[in-house]
Coordinates of C-alpha atoms in Angstrom, one line a residue:
M30 CA 0.0 0.0 0.0
C31 CA 1.3 3.4 -0.9
F32 CA 1.2 6.1 1.9
D33 CA 2.8 9.0 -0.1
I34 CA 1.1 10.9 -2.8
G35 CA 3.4 11.0 -5.7
I36 CA 5.0 9.3 -8.6
V37 CA 6.0 5.7 -8.3
T38 CA 8.4 4.1 -10.7
C39 CA 9.3 0.6 -11.8
G40 CA 12.1 -0.8 -13.9
P41 CA 11.7 -3.0 -16.9
N42 CA 12.1 -6.1 -14.7
E43 CA 8.9 -5.5 -12.7
A44 CA 5.3 -4.6 -13.2
L45 CA 3.1 -2.2 -11.2
V46 CA -0.5 -3.1 -10.5
I47 CA -2.6 -0.1 -9.4
S48 CA -6.1 -0.7 -8.2
G49 CA -8.8 1.3 -6.5
M50 CA -10.6 4.5 -7.4
F51 CA -10.2 5.7 -11.0
Q52 CA -8.6 2.4 -12.2
G53 CA -11.7 0.5 -13.5
E54 CA -12.7 -3.1 -12.6
T55 CA -9.4 -4.7 -13.4
G56 CA -6.9 -2.1 -12.3
T57 CA -4.0 -0.7 -14.3
F58 CA -1.0 -2.8 -15.3
L59 CA 2.3 -0.9 -16.0
T60 CA 5.5 -2.6 -17.0
G61 CA 8.6 -0.4 -16.7
G62 CA 7.4 3.2 -16.2
R63 CA 5.8 5.6 -13.7
A64 CA 2.4 6.4 -12.4
I65 CA 0.7 8.6 -9.8
V66 CA -0.8 6.8 -6.8
C67 CA -3.0 8.4 -4.2
P68 CA -3.0 6.8 -0.7
G69 CA -6.2 5.6 0.9
I70 CA -8.0 5.4 -2.5
Q71 CA -5.5 3.4 -4.5
T72 CA -3.3 0.4 -3.8
L73 CA 0.0 -0.5 -5.4
Q74 CA 1.5 -4.0 -5.9
R75 CA 4.8 -4.9 -7.5
V76 CA 5.2 -8.1 -9.4
P77 CA 8.8 -9.2 -10.3
L78 CA 9.3 -10.1 -14.0
T79 CA 12.9 -11.4 -13.8
T80 CA 13.8 -14.9 -15.0
M81 CA 14.2 -17.2 -12.1
T82 CA 16.3 -20.4 -12.3
L83 CA 15.2 -23.3 -10.2
S84 CA 17.2 -26.4 -9.2
I85 CA 14.6 -29.0 -8.5
T86 CA 15.8 -31.9 -6.5
T87 CA 13.6 -34.9 -5.9
P88 CA 15.6 -37.3 -3.6
R89 CA 13.3 -40.3 -3.7
V90 CA 10.4 -40.8 -6.1
Y91 CA 8.9 -44.0 -7.5
T92 CA 8.5 -44.7 -11.2
S93 CA 5.6 -46.5 -12.7
Q94 CA 7.5 -49.8 -12.1
G95 CA 8.0 -49.0 -8.4
V96 CA 11.7 -48.3 -8.7
A97 CA 12.9 -45.5 -6.4
I98 CA 15.1 -42.9 -8.1
G99 CA 16.6 -39.5 -7.3
V100 CA 16.2 -36.8 -9.9
V101 CA 17.8 -33.3 -10.2
G102 CA 16.2 -31.0 -12.7
T103 CA 16.6 -27.3 -13.7
A104 CA 13.9 -25.0 -14.9
Q105 CA 13.6 -21.3 -15.7
V106 CA 10.5 -19.5 -14.8
K107 CA 9.4 -16.0 -16.0
I108 CA 6.2 -14.0 -16.0
N109 CA 5.4 -12.6 -19.4
G110 CA 5.2 -8.8 -18.8
S111 CA 3.8 -8.0 -22.3
N112 CA 0.7 -10.1 -21.9
E113 CA -2.0 -8.3 -19.8
E114 CA -3.9 -11.6 -19.0
M115 CA -0.6 -13.1 -17.7
L116 CA 0.0 -10.0 -15.6
R117 CA -3.5 -10.1 -14.2
F118 CA -3.1 -13.8 -13.2
A119 CA 0.4 -13.1 -11.8
A120 CA -0.9 -10.2 -9.7
E121 CA -3.6 -12.4 -8.4
Q122 CA -1.2 -15.1 -7.3
F123 CA 2.0 -13.2 -6.5
G124 CA 1.0 -9.5 -5.8
S125 CA 3.1 -7.9 -3.1
K126 CA 5.1 -11.1 -2.6
S127 CA 8.9 -10.8 -2.5
E128 CA 11.0 -12.5 -5.2
D129 CA 12.0 -15.2 -2.7
E130 CA 8.4 -16.0 -2.0
V131 CA 7.6 -16.3 -5.7
L132 CA 10.6 -18.5 -6.1
K133 CA 9.5 -20.8 -3.3
I134 CA 5.9 -21.1 -4.8
C135 CA 7.4 -21.9 -8.2
M136 CA 9.8 -24.4 -6.7
E137 CA 7.1 -26.3 -4.9
T138 CA 4.9 -26.4 -8.0
M139 CA 7.7 -27.7 -10.2
E140 CA 8.6 -30.3 -7.6
G141 CA 5.1 -31.6 -7.7
H142 CA 5.0 -31.7 -11.5
Q143 CA 8.4 -33.5 -11.6
R144 CA 7.1 -36.2 -9.1
A145 CA 3.9 -36.7 -11.1
I146 CA 5.8 -37.1 -14.4
I147 CA 8.3 -39.5 -13.0
G148 CA 5.5 -41.5 -11.5
Q149 CA 4.1 -42.1 -14.9
M150 CA 7.3 -43.1 -16.7
T151 CA 9.7 -46.1 -16.5
V152 CA 13.4 -45.7 -15.8
E153 CA 14.2 -46.8 -19.3
G154 CA 11.8 -44.4 -20.8
M155 CA 13.4 -41.4 -18.9
I156 CA 16.9 -42.4 -20.1
K157 CA 16.0 -43.2 -23.7
D158 CA 13.5 -40.4 -24.3
R159 CA 14.8 -37.3 -22.5
K160 CA 13.1 -35.0 -25.0
R161 CA 9.6 -36.5 -24.1
F162 CA 10.4 -36.1 -20.4
S163 CA 11.3 -32.5 -20.8
E164 CA 8.2 -31.8 -23.0
K165 CA 6.0 -33.3 -20.3
S166 CA 7.6 -31.0 -17.8
L167 CA 6.3 -27.9 -19.6

């Protein structure tokens, strides 16, 4: 929430979400720029747009054949700042959260996806068809 009347700015690596009076039903989304925010009648949220690299470690997960394996994966996550629908969804999920909190949420989500995908595949399938494994991860 903004307590000072004035101009707020954001860099190209973050988005501002301004809601409240004079902003319409969905609010205003601004990527890299400045805006005037009035306290008490408008609220301000910042959404990080930087690319975050996740190292996803799953120490013990069972394949479809019941074989326990450990998997380490890497993923890069980014909020698309040029798509207003994506910004609206990101503001709903991550509004006013720090980059570390967003990173933690993404990490937990990707760990769950990785476990689900591994649970549907065989060990041989993961080794032989890495491309299919990575496509399923998207």
